[in-house]
Amino acid sequence: MRKIALFAIFPALLGSVLVLGEDALTPCVRGDKEPQQIELSPFEQGNLISSQRPRQKNLWADSWLFLEVPRLDEKGKIIEETDESVEIPAVERIHQFLKIEEWYNAAPPDLEGKYVLIEFWATWCPPCRRSLPMLNGWHEKFGDELVVISICETNRAAIDDMPGDLKGKDLAHFVGIDTQRRCANALNVWGIPHAILVEPMYGGIVWEGMPNQPNYELSDEIIEKILSVGRKLKNQK
């Protein structure tokens, strides 16, 4: 897997399941694995977070920052990259990553030229359910440029009748069902909710993490900063 050119372009333009308490706003973790410490994305730096905060954050998955999203076969195994696969369009790469058993509501429209936000979650996970209104909000606010997809590892019936006030009928963004966890396992996600934001030029991941992790939330401001870079790249063509 190669580091995508956006690593230079974007900054220049700028097992068992442990369910933790809802108030803790920590992810639901599989097994007893500890999070890894990763460097912040450039889009999280600058005036977006206090300079007093650590320049690293917790990640409950492998880091794919500024790597192309992997292509998967039908079993969810990562397809090995070759010299020829460098030429695969980003939209095709994203489609090959999305292994969905069924779409809960509608399937997303054409992803060509769109940023794609993908969140992995489950209905039994309290912090996951707390992130769903955020996804609805981003779908509403940025839908012209950003396709918001959540991939649930629990089935349709569980989504229909989730604990709490929010039910499946209230989900306005695109919801895929992947009970086999093919997409999540490919990224070695052991704590949910976990999200990645994929850009449309190379299919590279430009933000990753728990979207509602305290002090390191994925915010409207960060999304707008990422989208603005894409607009500048389009204008330069």
mmCIF file of C-alpha atoms in Angstrom:
data_model
loop_
_atom_site.group_PDB
_atom_site.id
_atom_site.type_symbol
_atom_site.label_atom_id
_atom_site.label_comp_id
_atom_site.label_asym_id
_atom_site.label_seq_id
_atom_site.Cartn_x
_atom_site.Cartn_y
_atom_site.Cartn_z
ATOM 1 C CA MET A 1 0.000 0.000 0.000
ATOM 2 C CA ARG A 2 1.451 3.371 -0.987
ATOM 3 C CA LYS A 3 1.139 6.735 0.693
ATOM 4 C CA ILE A 4 -1.002 8.789 -1.632
ATOM 5 C CA ALA A 5 0.157 12.042 -3.177
ATOM 6 C CA LEU A 6 -2.376 13.873 -1.044
ATOM 7 C CA PHE A 7 0.026 13.447 1.862
ATOM 8 C CA ALA A 8 1.844 16.344 0.233
ATOM 9 C CA ILE A 9 -1.008 18.058 -1.604
ATOM 10 C CA PHE A 10 -3.516 18.459 1.200
ATOM 11 C CA PRO A 11 -1.286 20.034 3.871
ATOM 12 C CA ALA A 12 0.115 22.333 1.257
ATOM 13 C CA LEU A 13 -3.377 23.541 0.364
ATOM 14 C CA LEU A 14 -4.987 23.729 3.575
ATOM 15 C CA GLY A 15 -13.353 -11.381 20.075
ATOM 16 C CA SER A 16 -15.506 -10.639 23.188
ATOM 17 C CA VAL A 17 -17.134 -7.291 23.422
ATOM 18 C CA LEU A 18 -16.670 -4.878 26.302
ATOM 19 C CA VAL A 19 -19.500 -2.323 26.385
ATOM 20 C CA LEU A 20 -18.590 0.769 28.378
ATOM 21 C CA GLY A 21 -20.980 3.220 29.989
ATOM 22 C CA GLU A 22 -22.863 5.710 27.870
ATOM 23 C CA ASP A 23 -21.644 8.702 29.825
ATOM 24 C CA ALA A 24 -17.993 7.767 29.374
ATOM 25 C CA LEU A 25 -18.030 8.488 25.619
ATOM 26 C CA THR A 26 -15.405 5.847 25.075
ATOM 27 C CA PRO A 27 -15.850 3.285 22.324
ATOM 28 C CA CYS A 28 -17.240 -0.192 22.667
ATOM 29 C CA VAL A 29 -14.121 -2.342 22.473
ATOM 30 C CA ARG A 30 -13.701 -5.926 21.317
ATOM 31 C CA GLY A 31 -11.550 -7.858 23.748
ATOM 32 C CA ASP A 32 -9.139 -6.026 26.033
ATOM 33 C CA LYS A 33 -6.985 -4.302 23.414
ATOM 34 C CA GLU A 34 -5.656 -0.869 24.279
ATOM 35 C CA PRO A 35 -5.889 2.008 21.783
ATOM 36 C CA GLN A 36 -2.854 3.025 19.818
ATOM 37 C CA GLN A 37 -1.548 6.567 19.798
ATOM 38 C CA ILE A 38 -1.520 8.210 16.371
ATOM 39 C CA GLU A 39 -0.505 11.595 15.046
ATOM 40 C CA LEU A 40 -3.303 13.995 14.244
ATOM 41 C CA SER A 41 -4.396 14.589 10.688
ATOM 42 C CA PRO A 42 -3.283 18.012 9.407
ATOM 43 C CA PHE A 43 -6.973 18.917 9.296
ATOM 44 C CA GLU A 44 -7.153 18.562 13.081
ATOM 45 C CA GLN A 45 -4.238 20.917 13.629
ATOM 46 C CA GLY A 46 -3.979 24.678 13.532
ATOM 47 C CA ASN A 47 -6.671 26.495 15.466
ATOM 48 C CA LEU A 48 -9.072 23.548 15.492
ATOM 49 C CA ILE A 49 -7.814 22.186 18.792
ATOM 50 C CA SER A 50 -5.992 23.833 21.655
ATOM 51 C CA SER A 51 -2.206 23.878 21.472
ATOM 52 C CA GLN A 52 -2.261 22.620 25.047
ATOM 53 C CA ARG A 53 -3.759 19.301 24.000
ATOM 54 C CA PRO A 54 -1.545 16.365 22.979
ATOM 55 C CA ARG A 55 -0.623 16.176 19.310
ATOM 56 C CA GLN A 56 -1.710 12.554 19.344
ATOM 57 C CA LYS A 57 -5.068 10.889 19.876
ATOM 58 C CA ASN A 58 -6.351 7.405 20.577
ATOM 59 C CA LEU A 59 -7.294 5.118 17.711
ATOM 60 C CA TRP A 60 -9.076 1.793 18.151
ATOM 61 C CA ALA A 61 -8.166 0.531 14.673
ATOM 62 C CA ASP A 62 -5.168 0.325 12.389
ATOM 63 C CA SER A 63 -4.154 3.711 11.043
ATOM 64 C CA TRP A 64 -4.812 4.240 7.339
ATOM 65 C CA LEU A 65 -4.228 7.978 7.296
ATOM 66 C CA PHE A 66 -3.151 9.124 3.813
ATOM 67 C CA LEU A 67 -3.332 5.579 2.486
ATOM 68 C CA GLU A 68 -5.761 4.521 -0.216
ATOM 69 C CA VAL A 69 -8.788 2.704 1.097
ATOM 70 C CA PRO A 70 -8.197 -1.018 0.469
ATOM 71 C CA ARG A 71 -10.053 -2.987 -2.164
ATOM 72 C CA LEU A 72 -11.734 -6.132 -0.824
ATOM 73 C CA ASP A 73 -12.824 -9.397 -2.361
ATOM 74 C CA GLU A 74 -16.252 -10.839 -1.548
ATOM 75 C CA LYS A 75 -14.916 -12.512 1.600
ATOM 76 C CA GLY A 76 -13.497 -9.221 2.845
ATOM 77 C CA LYS A 77 -9.870 -10.094 2.184
ATOM 78 C CA ILE A 78 -7.692 -7.182 1.065
ATOM 79 C CA ILE A 79 -6.791 -7.405 -2.615
ATOM 80 C CA GLU A 80 -3.060 -7.026 -3.127
ATOM 81 C CA GLU A 81 -2.047 -3.836 -4.904
ATOM 82 C CA THR A 82 -0.051 -3.995 -8.143
ATOM 83 C CA ASP A 83 1.509 -1.461 -10.463
ATOM 84 C CA GLU A 84 -1.650 -1.636 -12.569
ATOM 85 C CA SER A 85 -3.993 -1.013 -9.634
ATOM 86 C CA VAL A 86 -2.519 2.472 -9.220
ATOM 87 C CA GLU A 87 -4.655 3.455 -12.221
ATOM 88 C CA ILE A 88 -7.935 2.294 -10.668
ATOM 89 C CA PRO A 89 -10.261 5.321 -10.307
ATOM 90 C CA ALA A 90 -11.017 6.400 -6.759
ATOM 91 C CA VAL A 91 -14.747 5.818 -7.135
ATOM 92 C CA GLU A 92 -14.145 2.219 -8.232
ATOM 93 C CA ARG A 93 -11.748 1.692 -5.328
ATOM 94 C CA ILE A 94 -14.353 2.923 -2.844
ATOM 95 C CA HIS A 95 -17.033 0.686 -4.343
ATOM 96 C CA GLN A 96 -14.695 -2.311 -4.065
ATOM 97 C CA PHE A 97 -14.167 -1.515 -0.376
ATOM 98 C CA LEU A 98 -17.877 -1.267 0.433
ATOM 99 C CA LYS A 99 -18.980 -4.846 1.096
ATOM 100 C CA ILE A 100 -22.632 -4.426 2.015
ATOM 101 C CA GLU A 101 -25.115 -7.267 2.485
ATOM 102 C CA GLU A 102 -28.020 -4.888 2.031
ATOM 103 C CA TRP A 103 -28.832 -1.212 2.296
ATOM 104 C CA TYR A 104 -31.173 -0.435 5.156
ATOM 105 C CA ASN A 105 -32.749 2.480 3.313
ATOM 106 C CA ALA A 106 -31.662 3.642 -0.130
ATOM 107 C CA ALA A 107 -28.291 2.883 -1.669
ATOM 108 C CA PRO A 108 -26.099 5.972 -2.056
ATOM 109 C CA PRO A 109 -26.100 7.776 -5.386
ATOM 110 C CA ASP A 110 -23.138 7.976 -7.715
ATOM 111 C CA LEU A 111 -19.989 8.555 -5.639
ATOM 112 C CA GLU A 112 -18.029 10.077 -8.506
ATOM 113 C CA GLY A 113 -16.266 13.245 -7.361
ATOM 114 C CA LYS A 114 -17.703 13.005 -3.833
ATOM 115 C CA TYR A 115 -16.007 12.757 -0.474
ATOM 116 C CA VAL A 116 -17.251 9.719 1.425
ATOM 117 C CA LEU A 117 -17.555 9.473 5.198
ATOM 118 C CA ILE A 118 -17.854 5.877 6.423
ATOM 119 C CA GLU A 119 -18.662 5.023 10.034
ATOM 120 C CA PHE A 120 -18.648 1.524 11.548
ATOM 121 C CA TRP A 121 -21.155 0.926 14.334
ATOM 122 C CA ALA A 122 -23.584 -1.461 16.027
ATOM 123 C CA THR A 123 -26.992 -0.949 17.582
ATOM 124 C CA TRP A 124 -25.870 -2.363 20.967
ATOM 125 C CA CYS A 125 -23.116 0.271 21.268
ATOM 126 C CA PRO A 126 -24.249 3.428 23.191
ATOM 127 C CA PRO A 127 -21.571 5.813 21.830
ATOM 128 C CA CYS A 128 -22.399 4.588 18.331
ATOM 129 C CA ARG A 129 -26.051 5.511 18.790
ATOM 130 C CA ARG A 130 -24.988 8.906 20.099
ATOM 131 C CA SER A 131 -23.030 9.559 16.890
ATOM 132 C CA LEU A 132 -25.968 8.883 14.555
ATOM 133 C CA PRO A 133 -27.536 12.371 14.864
ATOM 134 C CA MET A 134 -24.134 13.790 13.884
ATOM 135 C CA LEU A 135 -24.176 11.677 10.716
ATOM 136 C CA ASN A 136 -27.702 12.849 9.916
ATOM 137 C CA GLY A 137 -26.582 16.447 10.392
ATOM 138 C CA TRP A 138 -23.586 16.111 8.072
ATOM 139 C CA HIS A 139 -25.759 14.400 5.466
ATOM 140 C CA GLU A 140 -28.104 17.372 5.579
ATOM 141 C CA LYS A 141 -25.425 20.077 5.663
ATOM 142 C CA PHE A 142 -22.772 18.721 3.286
ATOM 143 C CA GLY A 143 -24.774 16.311 1.130
ATOM 144 C CA ASP A 144 -23.878 18.038 -2.145
ATOM 145 C CA GLU A 145 -20.192 17.214 -1.655
ATOM 146 C CA LEU A 146 -20.103 14.504 1.008
ATOM 147 C CA VAL A 147 -21.795 11.091 0.990
ATOM 148 C CA VAL A 148 -22.372 9.911 4.559
ATOM 149 C CA ILE A 149 -22.509 6.130 5.007
ATOM 150 C CA SER A 150 -22.746 4.166 8.235
ATOM 151 C CA ILE A 151 -22.033 0.438 8.156
ATOM 152 C CA CYS A 152 -23.849 -1.474 10.875
ATOM 153 C CA GLU A 153 -22.733 -4.895 12.062
ATOM 154 C CA THR A 154 -26.179 -5.738 13.439
ATOM 155 C CA ASN A 155 -29.197 -6.672 11.361
ATOM 156 C CA ARG A 156 -32.204 -4.800 10.023
ATOM 157 C CA ALA A 157 -34.487 -5.798 12.889
ATOM 158 C CA ALA A 158 -32.002 -4.426 15.431
ATOM 159 C CA ILE A 159 -31.798 -1.138 13.508
ATOM 160 C CA ASP A 160 -35.579 -0.904 13.327
ATOM 161 C CA ASP A 161 -35.886 -0.989 17.099
ATOM 162 C CA MET A 162 -32.691 0.407 18.577
ATOM 163 C CA PRO A 163 -32.575 1.225 22.293
ATOM 164 C CA GLY A 164 -33.414 4.846 23.041
ATOM 165 C CA ASP A 165 -35.488 7.409 21.193
ATOM 166 C CA LEU A 166 -33.711 7.167 17.818
ATOM 167 C CA LYS A 167 -34.981 4.363 15.591
ATOM 168 C CA GLY A 168 -34.085 3.143 12.151
ATOM 169 C CA LYS A 169 -36.788 5.256 10.530
ATOM 170 C CA ASP A 170 -34.976 8.361 11.819
ATOM 171 C CA LEU A 171 -31.721 7.654 9.956
ATOM 172 C CA ALA A 172 -31.495 10.119 7.072
ATOM 173 C CA HIS A 173 -27.984 9.185 5.888
ATOM 174 C CA PHE A 174 -27.132 6.004 3.956
ATOM 175 C CA VAL A 175 -27.019 2.889 6.140
ATOM 176 C CA GLY A 176 -25.386 -0.338 5.003
ATOM 177 C CA ILE A 177 -25.584 -3.661 6.824
ATOM 178 C CA ASP A 178 -22.435 -5.807 7.082
ATOM 179 C CA THR A 179 -23.016 -8.424 9.801
ATOM 180 C CA GLN A 180 -19.835 -10.196 8.676
ATOM 181 C CA ARG A 181 -17.780 -7.078 9.539
ATOM 182 C CA ARG A 182 -15.843 -7.427 6.288
ATOM 183 C CA CYS A 183 -15.149 -3.699 5.962
ATOM 184 C CA ALA A 184 -14.388 -3.161 9.652
ATOM 185 C CA ASN A 185 -12.162 -6.224 9.877
ATOM 186 C CA ALA A 186 -10.180 -5.105 6.836
ATOM 187 C CA LEU A 187 -9.196 -1.958 8.757
ATOM 188 C CA ASN A 188 -8.728 -3.996 11.977
ATOM 189 C CA VAL A 189 -11.354 -1.952 13.809
ATOM 190 C CA TRP A 190 -11.612 -3.158 17.411
ATOM 191 C CA GLY A 191 -13.427 -0.149 18.884
ATOM 192 C CA ILE A 192 -16.620 1.435 17.573
ATOM 193 C CA PRO A 193 -17.803 3.925 16.515
ATOM 194 C CA HIS A 194 -14.918 4.338 14.099
ATOM 195 C CA ALA A 195 -15.015 6.545 11.007
ATOM 196 C CA ILE A 196 -12.876 7.258 7.977
ATOM 197 C CA LEU A 197 -13.222 10.148 5.529
ATOM 198 C CA VAL A 198 -12.196 9.295 1.964
ATOM 199 C CA GLU A 199 -11.271 11.896 -0.647
ATOM 200 C CA PRO A 200 -12.330 11.531 -4.316
ATOM 201 C CA MET A 201 -9.035 12.018 -6.173
ATOM 202 C CA TYR A 202 -7.157 8.881 -5.105
ATOM 203 C CA GLY A 203 -9.553 7.199 -2.686
ATOM 204 C CA GLY A 204 -7.258 8.178 0.164
ATOM 205 C CA ILE A 205 -8.229 8.438 3.821
ATOM 206 C CA VAL A 206 -7.737 12.001 5.101
ATOM 207 C CA TRP A 207 -9.348 11.687 8.549
ATOM 208 C CA GLU A 208 -9.839 8.696 10.846
ATOM 209 C CA GLY A 209 -10.962 8.089 14.397
ATOM 210 C CA MET A 210 -13.842 7.937 16.824
ATOM 211 C CA PRO A 211 -16.048 10.768 15.518
ATOM 212 C CA ASN A 212 -17.242 11.799 19.000
ATOM 213 C CA GLN A 213 -14.008 11.195 20.912
ATOM 214 C CA PRO A 214 -13.828 13.992 23.514
ATOM 215 C CA ASN A 215 -11.467 16.811 22.452
ATOM 216 C CA TYR A 216 -10.877 15.168 19.064
ATOM 217 C CA GLU A 217 -14.369 15.144 17.597
ATOM 218 C CA LEU A 218 -14.963 15.180 13.882
ATOM 219 C CA SER A 219 -16.582 18.593 13.598
ATOM 220 C CA ASP A 220 -18.340 20.699 10.986
ATOM 221 C CA GLU A 221 -15.215 22.863 10.940
ATOM 222 C CA ILE A 222 -12.898 19.956 10.128
ATOM 223 C CA ILE A 223 -15.218 18.661 7.404
ATOM 224 C CA GLU A 224 -15.501 22.131 5.875
ATOM 225 C CA LYS A 225 -11.713 22.472 5.923
ATOM 226 C CA ILE A 226 -11.334 19.166 4.064
ATOM 227 C CA LEU A 227 -14.018 20.004 1.515
ATOM 228 C CA SER A 228 -12.509 23.437 0.880
ATOM 229 C CA VAL A 229 -9.247 21.799 -0.165
ATOM 230 C CA GLY A 230 -11.167 19.688 -2.645
ATOM 231 C CA ARG A 231 -12.780 22.796 -4.074
ATOM 232 C CA LYS A 232 -9.366 24.411 -4.554
ATOM 233 C CA LEU A 233 -8.064 21.319 -6.342
ATOM 234 C CA LYS A 234 -11.053 21.382 -8.689
ATOM 235 C CA ASN A 235 -10.497 25.062 -9.458
ATOM 236 C CA GLN A 236 -6.875 24.390 -10.362
ATOM 237 C CA LYS A 237 -7.823 21.955 -13.112
#
